Tab-separated table of C-alpha atoms and ligand atoms in Angstrom:
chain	number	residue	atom	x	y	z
H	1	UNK	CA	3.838	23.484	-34.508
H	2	UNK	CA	6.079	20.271	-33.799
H	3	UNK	CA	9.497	19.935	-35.222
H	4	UNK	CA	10.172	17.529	-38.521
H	5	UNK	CA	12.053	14.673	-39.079
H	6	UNK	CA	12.811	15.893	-42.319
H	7	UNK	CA	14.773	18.636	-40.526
H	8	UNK	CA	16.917	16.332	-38.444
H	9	UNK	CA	20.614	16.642	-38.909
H	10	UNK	CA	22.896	14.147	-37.949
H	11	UNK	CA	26.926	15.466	-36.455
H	12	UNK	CA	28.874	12.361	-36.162
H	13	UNK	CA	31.661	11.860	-33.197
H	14	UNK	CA	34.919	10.770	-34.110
H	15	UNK	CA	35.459	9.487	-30.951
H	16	UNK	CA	33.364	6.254	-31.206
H	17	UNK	CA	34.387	3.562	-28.429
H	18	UNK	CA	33.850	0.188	-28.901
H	19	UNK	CA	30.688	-1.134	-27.657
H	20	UNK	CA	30.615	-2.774	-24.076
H	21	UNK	CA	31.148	-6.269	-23.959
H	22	UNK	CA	30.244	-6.816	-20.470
H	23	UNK	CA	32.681	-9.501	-19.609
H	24	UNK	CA	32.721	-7.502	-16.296
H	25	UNK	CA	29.613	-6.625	-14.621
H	26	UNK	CA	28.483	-2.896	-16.093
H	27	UNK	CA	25.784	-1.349	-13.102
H	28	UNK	CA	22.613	-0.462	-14.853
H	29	UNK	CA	22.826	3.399	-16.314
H	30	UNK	CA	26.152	3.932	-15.933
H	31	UNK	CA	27.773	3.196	-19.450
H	32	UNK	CA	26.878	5.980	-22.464
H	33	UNK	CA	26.594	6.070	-26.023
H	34	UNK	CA	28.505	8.897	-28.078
H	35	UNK	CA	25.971	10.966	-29.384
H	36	UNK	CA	22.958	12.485	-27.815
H	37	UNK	CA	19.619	13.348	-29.718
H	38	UNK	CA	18.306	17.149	-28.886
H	39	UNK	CA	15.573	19.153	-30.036
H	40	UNK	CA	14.847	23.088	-27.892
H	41	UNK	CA	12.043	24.573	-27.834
H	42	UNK	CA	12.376	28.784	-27.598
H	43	UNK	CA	10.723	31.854	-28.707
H	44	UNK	CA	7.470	29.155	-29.174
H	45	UNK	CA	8.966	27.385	-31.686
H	46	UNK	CA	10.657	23.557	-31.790
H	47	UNK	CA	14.154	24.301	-32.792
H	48	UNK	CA	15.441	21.527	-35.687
H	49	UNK	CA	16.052	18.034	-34.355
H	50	UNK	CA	19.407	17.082	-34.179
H	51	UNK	CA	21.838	14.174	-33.433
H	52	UNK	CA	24.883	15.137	-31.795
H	53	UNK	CA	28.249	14.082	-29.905
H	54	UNK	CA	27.068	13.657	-26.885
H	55	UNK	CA	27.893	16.782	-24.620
H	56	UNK	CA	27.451	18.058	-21.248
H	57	UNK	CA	24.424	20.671	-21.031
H	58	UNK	CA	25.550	24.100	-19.545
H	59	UNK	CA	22.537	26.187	-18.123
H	60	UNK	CA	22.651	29.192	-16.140
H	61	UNK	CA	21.506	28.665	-12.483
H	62	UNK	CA	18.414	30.839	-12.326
H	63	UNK	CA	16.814	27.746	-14.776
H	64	UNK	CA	13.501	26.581	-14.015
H	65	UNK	CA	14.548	22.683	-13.663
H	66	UNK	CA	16.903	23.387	-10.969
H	67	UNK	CA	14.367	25.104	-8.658
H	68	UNK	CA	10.955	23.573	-9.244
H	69	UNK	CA	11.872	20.453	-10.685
H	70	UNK	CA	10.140	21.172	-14.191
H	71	UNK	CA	11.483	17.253	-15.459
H	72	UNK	CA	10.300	14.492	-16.806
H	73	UNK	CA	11.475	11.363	-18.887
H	74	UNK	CA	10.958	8.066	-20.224
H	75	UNK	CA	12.948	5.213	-20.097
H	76	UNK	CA	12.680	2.238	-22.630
H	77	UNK	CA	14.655	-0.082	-24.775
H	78	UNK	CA	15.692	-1.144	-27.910
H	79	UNK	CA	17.190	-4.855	-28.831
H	80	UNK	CA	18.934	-7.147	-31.516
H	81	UNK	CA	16.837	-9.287	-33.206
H	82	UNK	CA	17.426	-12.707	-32.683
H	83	UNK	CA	18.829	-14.166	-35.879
H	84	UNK	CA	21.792	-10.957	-35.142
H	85	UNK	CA	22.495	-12.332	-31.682
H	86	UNK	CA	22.483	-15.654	-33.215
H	87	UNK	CA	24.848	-15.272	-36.098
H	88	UNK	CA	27.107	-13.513	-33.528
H	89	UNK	CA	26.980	-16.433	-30.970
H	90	UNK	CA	28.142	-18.523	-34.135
H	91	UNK	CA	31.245	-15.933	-34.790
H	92	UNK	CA	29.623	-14.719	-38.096
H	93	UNK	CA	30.300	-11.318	-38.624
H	94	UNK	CA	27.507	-8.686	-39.434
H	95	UNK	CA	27.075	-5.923	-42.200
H	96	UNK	CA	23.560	-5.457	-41.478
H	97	UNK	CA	21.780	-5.433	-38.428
H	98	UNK	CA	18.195	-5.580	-37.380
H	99	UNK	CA	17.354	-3.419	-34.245
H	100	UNK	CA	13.903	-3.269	-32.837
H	101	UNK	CA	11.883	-0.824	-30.256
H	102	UNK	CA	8.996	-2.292	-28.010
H	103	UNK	CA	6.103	-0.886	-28.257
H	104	UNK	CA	7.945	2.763	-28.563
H	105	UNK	CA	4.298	4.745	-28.950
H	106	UNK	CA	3.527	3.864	-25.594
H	107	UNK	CA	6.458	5.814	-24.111
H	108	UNK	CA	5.980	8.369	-26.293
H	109	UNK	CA	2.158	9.183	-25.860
H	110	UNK	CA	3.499	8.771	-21.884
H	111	UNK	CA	6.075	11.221	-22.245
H	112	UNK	CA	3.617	13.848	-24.013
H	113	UNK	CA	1.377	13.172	-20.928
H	114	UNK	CA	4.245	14.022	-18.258
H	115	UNK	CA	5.393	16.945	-20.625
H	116	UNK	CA	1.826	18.214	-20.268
H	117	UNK	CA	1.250	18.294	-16.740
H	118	UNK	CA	4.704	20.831	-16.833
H	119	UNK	CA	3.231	22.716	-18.809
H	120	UNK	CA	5.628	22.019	-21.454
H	121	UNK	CA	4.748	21.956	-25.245
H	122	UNK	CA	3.484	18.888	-26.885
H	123	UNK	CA	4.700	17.481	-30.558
H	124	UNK	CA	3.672	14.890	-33.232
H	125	UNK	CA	4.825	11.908	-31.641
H	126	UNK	CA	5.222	10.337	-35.298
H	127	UNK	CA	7.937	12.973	-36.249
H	128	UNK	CA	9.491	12.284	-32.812
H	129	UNK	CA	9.600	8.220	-33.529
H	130	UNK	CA	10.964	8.483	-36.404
H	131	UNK	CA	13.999	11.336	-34.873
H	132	UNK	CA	13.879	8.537	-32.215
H	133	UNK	CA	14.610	5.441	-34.810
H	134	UNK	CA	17.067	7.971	-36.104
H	135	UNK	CA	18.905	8.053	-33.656
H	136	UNK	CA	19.173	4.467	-32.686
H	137	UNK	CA	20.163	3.317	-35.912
H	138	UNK	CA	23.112	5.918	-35.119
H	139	UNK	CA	23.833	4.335	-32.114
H	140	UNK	CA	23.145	0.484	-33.423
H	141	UNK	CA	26.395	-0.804	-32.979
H	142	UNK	CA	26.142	-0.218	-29.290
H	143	UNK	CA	23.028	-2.328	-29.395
H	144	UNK	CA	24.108	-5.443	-27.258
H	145	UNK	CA	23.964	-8.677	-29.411
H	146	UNK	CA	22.816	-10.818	-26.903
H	147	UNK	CA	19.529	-12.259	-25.568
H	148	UNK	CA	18.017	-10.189	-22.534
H	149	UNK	CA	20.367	-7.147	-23.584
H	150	UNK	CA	19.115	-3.678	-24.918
H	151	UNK	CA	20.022	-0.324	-25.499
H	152	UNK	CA	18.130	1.218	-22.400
H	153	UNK	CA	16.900	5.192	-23.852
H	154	UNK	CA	16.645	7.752	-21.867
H	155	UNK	CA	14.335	10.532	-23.222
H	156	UNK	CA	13.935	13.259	-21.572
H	157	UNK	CA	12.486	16.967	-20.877
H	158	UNK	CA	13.668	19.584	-18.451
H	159	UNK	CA	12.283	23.197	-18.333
H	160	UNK	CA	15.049	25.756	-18.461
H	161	UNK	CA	13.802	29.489	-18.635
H	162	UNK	CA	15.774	31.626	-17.067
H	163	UNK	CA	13.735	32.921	-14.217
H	164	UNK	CA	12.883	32.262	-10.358
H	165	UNK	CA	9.344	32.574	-11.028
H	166	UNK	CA	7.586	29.947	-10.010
H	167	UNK	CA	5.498	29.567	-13.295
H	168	UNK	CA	5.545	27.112	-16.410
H	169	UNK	CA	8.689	27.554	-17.979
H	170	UNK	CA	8.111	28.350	-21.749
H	171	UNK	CA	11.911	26.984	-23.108
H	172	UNK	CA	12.267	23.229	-22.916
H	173	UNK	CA	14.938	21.077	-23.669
H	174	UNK	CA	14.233	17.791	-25.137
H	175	UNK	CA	17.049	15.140	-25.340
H	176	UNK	CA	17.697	11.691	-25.444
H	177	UNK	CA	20.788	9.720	-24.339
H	178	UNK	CA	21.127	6.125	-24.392
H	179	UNK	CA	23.192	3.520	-22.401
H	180	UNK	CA	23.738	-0.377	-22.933
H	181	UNK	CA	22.373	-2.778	-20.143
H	182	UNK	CA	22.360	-6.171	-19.604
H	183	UNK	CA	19.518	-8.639	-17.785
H	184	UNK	CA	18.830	-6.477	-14.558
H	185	UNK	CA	19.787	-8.804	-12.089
H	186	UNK	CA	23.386	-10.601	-12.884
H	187	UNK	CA	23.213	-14.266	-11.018
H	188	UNK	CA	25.456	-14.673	-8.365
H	189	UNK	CA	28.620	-16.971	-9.219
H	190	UNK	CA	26.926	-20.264	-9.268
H	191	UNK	CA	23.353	-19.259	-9.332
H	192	UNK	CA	20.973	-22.106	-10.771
H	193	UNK	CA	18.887	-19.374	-12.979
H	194	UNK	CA	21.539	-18.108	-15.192
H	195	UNK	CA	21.242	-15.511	-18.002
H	196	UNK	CA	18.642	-13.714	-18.991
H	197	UNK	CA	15.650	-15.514	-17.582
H	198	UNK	CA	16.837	-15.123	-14.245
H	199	UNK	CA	15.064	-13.475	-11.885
H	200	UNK	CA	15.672	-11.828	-8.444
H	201	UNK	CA	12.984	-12.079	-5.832
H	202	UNK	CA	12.849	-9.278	-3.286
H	203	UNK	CA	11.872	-8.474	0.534
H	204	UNK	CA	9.409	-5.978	0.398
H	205	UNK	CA	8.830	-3.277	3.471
H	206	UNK	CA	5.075	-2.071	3.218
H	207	UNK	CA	4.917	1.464	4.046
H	208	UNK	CA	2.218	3.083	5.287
H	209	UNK	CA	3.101	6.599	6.452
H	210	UNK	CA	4.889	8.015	3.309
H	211	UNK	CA	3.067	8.572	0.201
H	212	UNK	CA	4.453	8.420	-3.319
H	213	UNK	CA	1.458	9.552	-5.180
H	214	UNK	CA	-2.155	10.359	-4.246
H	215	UNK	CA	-5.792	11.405	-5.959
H	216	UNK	CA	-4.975	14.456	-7.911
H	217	UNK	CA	-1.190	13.922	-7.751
H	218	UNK	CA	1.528	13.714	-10.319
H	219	UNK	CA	2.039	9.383	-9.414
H	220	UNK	CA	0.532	8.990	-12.856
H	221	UNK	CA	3.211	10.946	-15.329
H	222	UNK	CA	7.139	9.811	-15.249
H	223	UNK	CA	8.069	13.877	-13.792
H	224	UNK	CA	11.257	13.488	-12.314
H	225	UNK	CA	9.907	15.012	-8.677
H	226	UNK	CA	7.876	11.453	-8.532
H	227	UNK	CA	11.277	9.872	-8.012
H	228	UNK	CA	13.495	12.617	-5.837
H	229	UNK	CA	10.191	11.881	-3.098
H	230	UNK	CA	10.452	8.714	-2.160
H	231	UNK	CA	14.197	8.225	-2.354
H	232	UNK	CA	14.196	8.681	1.740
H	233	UNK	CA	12.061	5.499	2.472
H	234	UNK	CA	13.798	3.390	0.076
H	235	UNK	CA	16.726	4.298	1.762
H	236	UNK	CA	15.071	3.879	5.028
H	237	UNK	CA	13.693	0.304	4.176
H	238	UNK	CA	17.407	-0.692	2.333
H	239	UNK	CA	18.920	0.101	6.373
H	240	UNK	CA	16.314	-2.717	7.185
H	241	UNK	CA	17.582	-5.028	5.176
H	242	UNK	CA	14.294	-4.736	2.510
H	243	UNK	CA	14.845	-4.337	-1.349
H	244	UNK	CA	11.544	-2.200	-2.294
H	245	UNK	CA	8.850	-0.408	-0.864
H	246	UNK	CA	5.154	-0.794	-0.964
H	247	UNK	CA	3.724	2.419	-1.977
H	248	UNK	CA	-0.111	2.424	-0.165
H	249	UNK	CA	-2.415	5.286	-1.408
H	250	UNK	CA	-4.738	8.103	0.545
H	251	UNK	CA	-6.779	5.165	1.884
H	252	UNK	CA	-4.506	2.464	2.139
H	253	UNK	CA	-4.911	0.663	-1.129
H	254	UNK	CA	-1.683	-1.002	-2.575
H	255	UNK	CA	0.170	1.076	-5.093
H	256	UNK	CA	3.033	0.295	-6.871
H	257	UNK	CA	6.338	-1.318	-5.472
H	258	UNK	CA	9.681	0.522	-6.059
H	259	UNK	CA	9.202	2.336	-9.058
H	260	UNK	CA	7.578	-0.653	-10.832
H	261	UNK	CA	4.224	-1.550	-11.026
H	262	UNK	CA	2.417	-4.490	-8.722
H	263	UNK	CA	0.345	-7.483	-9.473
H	264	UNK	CA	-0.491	-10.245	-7.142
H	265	UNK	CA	-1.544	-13.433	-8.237
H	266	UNK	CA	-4.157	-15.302	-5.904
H	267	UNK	CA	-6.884	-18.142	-5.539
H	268	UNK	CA	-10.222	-16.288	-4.496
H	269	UNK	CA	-12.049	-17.996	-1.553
H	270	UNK	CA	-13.896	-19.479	-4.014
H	271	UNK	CA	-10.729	-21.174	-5.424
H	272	UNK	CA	-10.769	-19.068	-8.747
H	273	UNK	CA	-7.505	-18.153	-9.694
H	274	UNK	CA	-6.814	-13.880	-10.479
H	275	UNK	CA	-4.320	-11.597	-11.381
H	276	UNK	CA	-4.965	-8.226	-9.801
H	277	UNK	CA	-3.647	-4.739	-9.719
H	278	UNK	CA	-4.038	-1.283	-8.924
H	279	UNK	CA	-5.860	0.600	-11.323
H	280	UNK	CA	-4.896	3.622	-13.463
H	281	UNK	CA	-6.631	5.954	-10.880
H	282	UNK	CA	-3.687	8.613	-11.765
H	283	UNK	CA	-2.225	7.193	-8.673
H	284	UNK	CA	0.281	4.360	-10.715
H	285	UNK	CA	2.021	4.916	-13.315
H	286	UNK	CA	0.786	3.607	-17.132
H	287	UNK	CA	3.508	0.921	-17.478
H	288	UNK	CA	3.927	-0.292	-21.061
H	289	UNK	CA	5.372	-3.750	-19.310
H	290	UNK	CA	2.321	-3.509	-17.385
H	291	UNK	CA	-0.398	-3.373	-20.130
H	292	UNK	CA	2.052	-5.722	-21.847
H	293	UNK	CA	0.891	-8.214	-19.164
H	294	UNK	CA	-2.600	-7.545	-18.565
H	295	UNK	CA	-3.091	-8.075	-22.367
H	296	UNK	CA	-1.196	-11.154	-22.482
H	297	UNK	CA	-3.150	-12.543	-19.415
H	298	UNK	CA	-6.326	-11.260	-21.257
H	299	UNK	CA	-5.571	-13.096	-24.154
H	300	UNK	CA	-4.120	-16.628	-22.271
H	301	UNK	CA	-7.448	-16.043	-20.816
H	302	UNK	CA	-6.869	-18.897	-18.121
H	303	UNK	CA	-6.999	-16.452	-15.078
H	304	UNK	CA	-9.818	-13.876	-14.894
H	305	UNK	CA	-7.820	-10.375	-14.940
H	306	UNK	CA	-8.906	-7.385	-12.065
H	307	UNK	CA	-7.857	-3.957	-12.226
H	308	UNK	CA	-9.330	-2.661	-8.887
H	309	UNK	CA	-8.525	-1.096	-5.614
H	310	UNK	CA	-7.039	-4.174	-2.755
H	311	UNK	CA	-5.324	-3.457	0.507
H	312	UNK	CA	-2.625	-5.130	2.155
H	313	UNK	CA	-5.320	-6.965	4.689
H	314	UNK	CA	-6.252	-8.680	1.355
H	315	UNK	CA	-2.584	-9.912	0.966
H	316	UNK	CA	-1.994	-11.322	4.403
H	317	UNK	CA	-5.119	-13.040	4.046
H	318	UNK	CA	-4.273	-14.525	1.341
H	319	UNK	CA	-0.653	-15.491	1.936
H	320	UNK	CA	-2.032	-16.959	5.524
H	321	UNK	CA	-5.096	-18.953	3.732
H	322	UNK	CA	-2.464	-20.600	1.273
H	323	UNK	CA	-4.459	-18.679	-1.782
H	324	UNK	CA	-1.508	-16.560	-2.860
H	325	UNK	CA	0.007	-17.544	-6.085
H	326	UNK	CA	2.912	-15.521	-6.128
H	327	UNK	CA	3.438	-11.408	-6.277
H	328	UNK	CA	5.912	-9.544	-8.505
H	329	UNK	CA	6.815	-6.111	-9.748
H	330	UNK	CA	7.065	-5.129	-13.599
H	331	UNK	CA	8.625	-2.483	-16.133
H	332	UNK	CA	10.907	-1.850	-18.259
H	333	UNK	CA	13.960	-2.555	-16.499
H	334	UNK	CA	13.660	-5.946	-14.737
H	335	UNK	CA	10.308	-6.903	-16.950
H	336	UNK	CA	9.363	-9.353	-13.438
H	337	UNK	CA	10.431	-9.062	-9.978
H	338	UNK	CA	9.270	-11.576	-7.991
H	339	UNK	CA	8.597	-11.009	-4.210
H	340	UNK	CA	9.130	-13.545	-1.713
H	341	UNK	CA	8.872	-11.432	1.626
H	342	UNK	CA	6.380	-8.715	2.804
H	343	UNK	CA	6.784	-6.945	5.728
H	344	UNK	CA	4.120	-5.001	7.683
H	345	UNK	CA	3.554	-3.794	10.731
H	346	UNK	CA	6.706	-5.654	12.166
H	347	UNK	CA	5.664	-9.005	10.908
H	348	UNK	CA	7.876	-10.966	7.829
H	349	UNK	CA	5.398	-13.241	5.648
H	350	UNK	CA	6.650	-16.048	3.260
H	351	UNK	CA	5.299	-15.265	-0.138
H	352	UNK	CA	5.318	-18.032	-2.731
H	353	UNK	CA	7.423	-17.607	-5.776
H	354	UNK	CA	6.838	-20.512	-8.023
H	355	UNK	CA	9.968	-20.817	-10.126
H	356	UNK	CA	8.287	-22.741	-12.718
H	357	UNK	CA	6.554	-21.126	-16.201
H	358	UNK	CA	3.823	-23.652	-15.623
H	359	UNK	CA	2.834	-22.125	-12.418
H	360	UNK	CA	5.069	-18.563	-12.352
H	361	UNK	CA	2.762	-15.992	-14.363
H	362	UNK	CA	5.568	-13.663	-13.395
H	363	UNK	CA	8.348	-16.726	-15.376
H	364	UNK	CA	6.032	-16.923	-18.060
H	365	UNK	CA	5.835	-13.153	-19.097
H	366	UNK	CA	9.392	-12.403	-18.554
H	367	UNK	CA	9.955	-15.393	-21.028
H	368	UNK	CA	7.154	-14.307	-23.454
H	369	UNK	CA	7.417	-10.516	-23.454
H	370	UNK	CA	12.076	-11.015	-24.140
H	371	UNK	CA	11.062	-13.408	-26.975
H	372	UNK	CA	8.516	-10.520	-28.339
H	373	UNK	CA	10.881	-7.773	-27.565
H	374	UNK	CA	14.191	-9.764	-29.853
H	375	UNK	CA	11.708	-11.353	-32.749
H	376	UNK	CA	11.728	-14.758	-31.755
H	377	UNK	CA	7.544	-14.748	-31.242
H	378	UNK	CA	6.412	-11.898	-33.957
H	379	UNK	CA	4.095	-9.308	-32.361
H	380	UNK	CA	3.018	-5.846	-33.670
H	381	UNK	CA	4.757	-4.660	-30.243
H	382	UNK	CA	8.026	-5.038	-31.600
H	383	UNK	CA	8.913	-1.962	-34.560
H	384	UNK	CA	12.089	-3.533	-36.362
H	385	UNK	CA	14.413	-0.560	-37.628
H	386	UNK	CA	15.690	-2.559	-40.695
H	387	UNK	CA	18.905	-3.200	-42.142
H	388	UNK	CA	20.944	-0.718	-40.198
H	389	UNK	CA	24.611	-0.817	-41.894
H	390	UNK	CA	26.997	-2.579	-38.998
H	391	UNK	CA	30.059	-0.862	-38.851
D	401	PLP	N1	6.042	2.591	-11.983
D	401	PLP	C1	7.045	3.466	-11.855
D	401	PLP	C2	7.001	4.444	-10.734
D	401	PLP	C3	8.100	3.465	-12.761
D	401	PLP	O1	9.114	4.326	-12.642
D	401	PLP	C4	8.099	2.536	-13.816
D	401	PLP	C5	9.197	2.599	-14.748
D	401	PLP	O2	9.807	1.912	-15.299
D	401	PLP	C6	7.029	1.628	-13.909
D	401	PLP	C7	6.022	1.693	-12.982
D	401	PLP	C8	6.965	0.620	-15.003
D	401	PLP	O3	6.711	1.233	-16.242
D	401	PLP	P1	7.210	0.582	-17.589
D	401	PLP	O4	6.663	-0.800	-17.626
D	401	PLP	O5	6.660	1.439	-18.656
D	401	PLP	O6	8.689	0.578	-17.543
């Protein structure tokens, strides 16, 4: 049976800094809220839900997550509404404040998912939104009031029975922790793109011998073993002087970049103009900014949109016949990342970035999905927590 909302109970820290301000640069994941949201689940039952100074977790070193990696997580955001970031940019002070989540069921039917391939127990993701909501309206004030900031959440599930059996591990610990970010990439002193609409396009190394994720394989759930993998090549192509890798799957086929997913913009040979990507083969990873996209494409409907197998071959080709439009990576974190160099088999191509909406697909979702995520375009994506005391 899942744990209840009704059962949450909320310990409050009295040691509550003030929020960042971000006047100096603050690297992504590295600044923390007070409390912590928990919920255990031992002797087959949830334990109560609750909200809680957050701690350090103490485990015994026989537990499961230490030895088999039995870990997954989400990450996702939540963000001032815009008539909060605009009475602050006036000097008005708040005693209310309107926070909202972006498309929050998403990450949570993805984090049952990963939680189910470990074997772990599953819950009613309702009851866990609203513990969720909970918990952010704790943690509102640290809510950045500013356009293209968020509260970046961090749920997550690690397995920690105390054996060195290498079996499911039947006591989980389910927590959340959350940490305020600001627009992924910070423009360079002087940068024409400033603020939140700016965007950082990267050198990408294609790689072709080291896998990420393959048919059968765990590339389509968020377990934390999907990241610890790769972490060698990325290194690897960072030495080279590349920003990402291009995952390739079992038979070549392009993947995912980084730990984003990819989309490629291009003219067919017939001059039609597509959006393609890699399909959700179990391979690629269910992004909610991806299916953010695809839908938004979908409903633009000015490019045809393909979810299908393509290969790198069909990349070149296109870059060298002057049919590609421009490539980019997506999620949560950057929402776009344009690319504007591939490299493969020791050879650099030029990829287009337009840096104009009217032409940038990439520009014109970052642009669309921020304005949906703060409430300046109302969509049912964005789940307003409402009138959340300001203290
Ligand atoms: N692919 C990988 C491997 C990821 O880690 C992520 C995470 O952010 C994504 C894709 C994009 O997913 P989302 O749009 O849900 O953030």
């Amino acid at each position: 049976m899942s744990f209840q909302f009704s059962d949450l109970t909320i310990q409050r820290s009295d040691n509550l800094p003030p929020p960042e301000t971000f006047e100096n640069p603050v690297l992504f994941g590295t600044v923390f809220t007070p409390h912590m949201l928990e919920i255990n689940y031992e002797n087959h039952q949830w334990s109560k839900p609750i909200i809680k100074p957050r701690e350090n977790i103490s485990l015994p070193p026989q537990c499961s997550v230490f030895h088999y990696g039995t870990s997954c997580f989400e990450g996702m955001k939540a963000y001032a509404d815009v008539e909060d970031i605009e009475k602050v940019a006036k000097g008005e002070t708040l005693t209310t404040q309107r926070v909202r989540l972006f498309r929050p069921d998403k990450n949570i039917a993805r984090l049952q998912n990963s939680m189910a391939r470990l074997c772990f127990p599953g819950f009613d993701s309702e009851e866990f939104l609203r513990c969720l909501e909970e918990y952010v309206k704790v943690e509102a004030n640290y809510v950045p009031k500013q356009y293209g900031y968020s509260l970046y959440l961090r749920p997550t599930a690690i397995g920690v029975s105390e054996s060195l059996k290498a079996a499911p591990a039947p006591n989980v610990k389910l927590f959340v922790i959350a940490s305020p970010v600001g627009p992924y990439y910070t423009p360079a002193a002087g940068e024409e793109h400033a603020g939140a609409l700016a965007v950082h396009p990267v050198k990408l190394l294609v790689e072709e011998n080291v896998k990420r994720a393959w048919p059968g394989g765990t590339g389509g759930c968020k377990l934390g073993a999907n990241y610890a993998g790769p972490m060698l090549a990325q290194e690897e192509a960072h030495a080279k002087g590349y920003d990402q890798v291009l995952w390739l799957g079992a038979n070549q086929e392009v993947q995912e970049v980084g730990a984003m997913n990819f989309i490629c913009v291009w003219k067919t040979k017939e001059g039609k103009t597509e959006l393609v990507t890699a399909p959700l083969d179990g391979s690629v990873l269910p992004g909610v900014t991806r299916d953010s996209i695809l839908q938004l494409v979908r409903e633009w409907g000015e490019i045809t949109v393909r979810e299908c197998n393509y290969y790198v071959s069909d990349m070149i080709a296109a870059i060298e016949e002057g049919r590609m439009v421009e490539c980019f990576g997506c999620g949560t974190a950057a929402i776009v990342t344009p690319v504007k160099l591939l490299a493969y088999r020791g050879v650099e191509y030029a990829v287009p970035a337009p840096e104009d909406a009217e032409h940038s697909i990439a520009r014109r979702c970052l642009k669309t999905i921020l304005n949906i995520q703060h409430g300046v375009t109302p969509k049912e994506w964005s789940r307003v927590l409402v009138n959340t005391e300001y203290k």
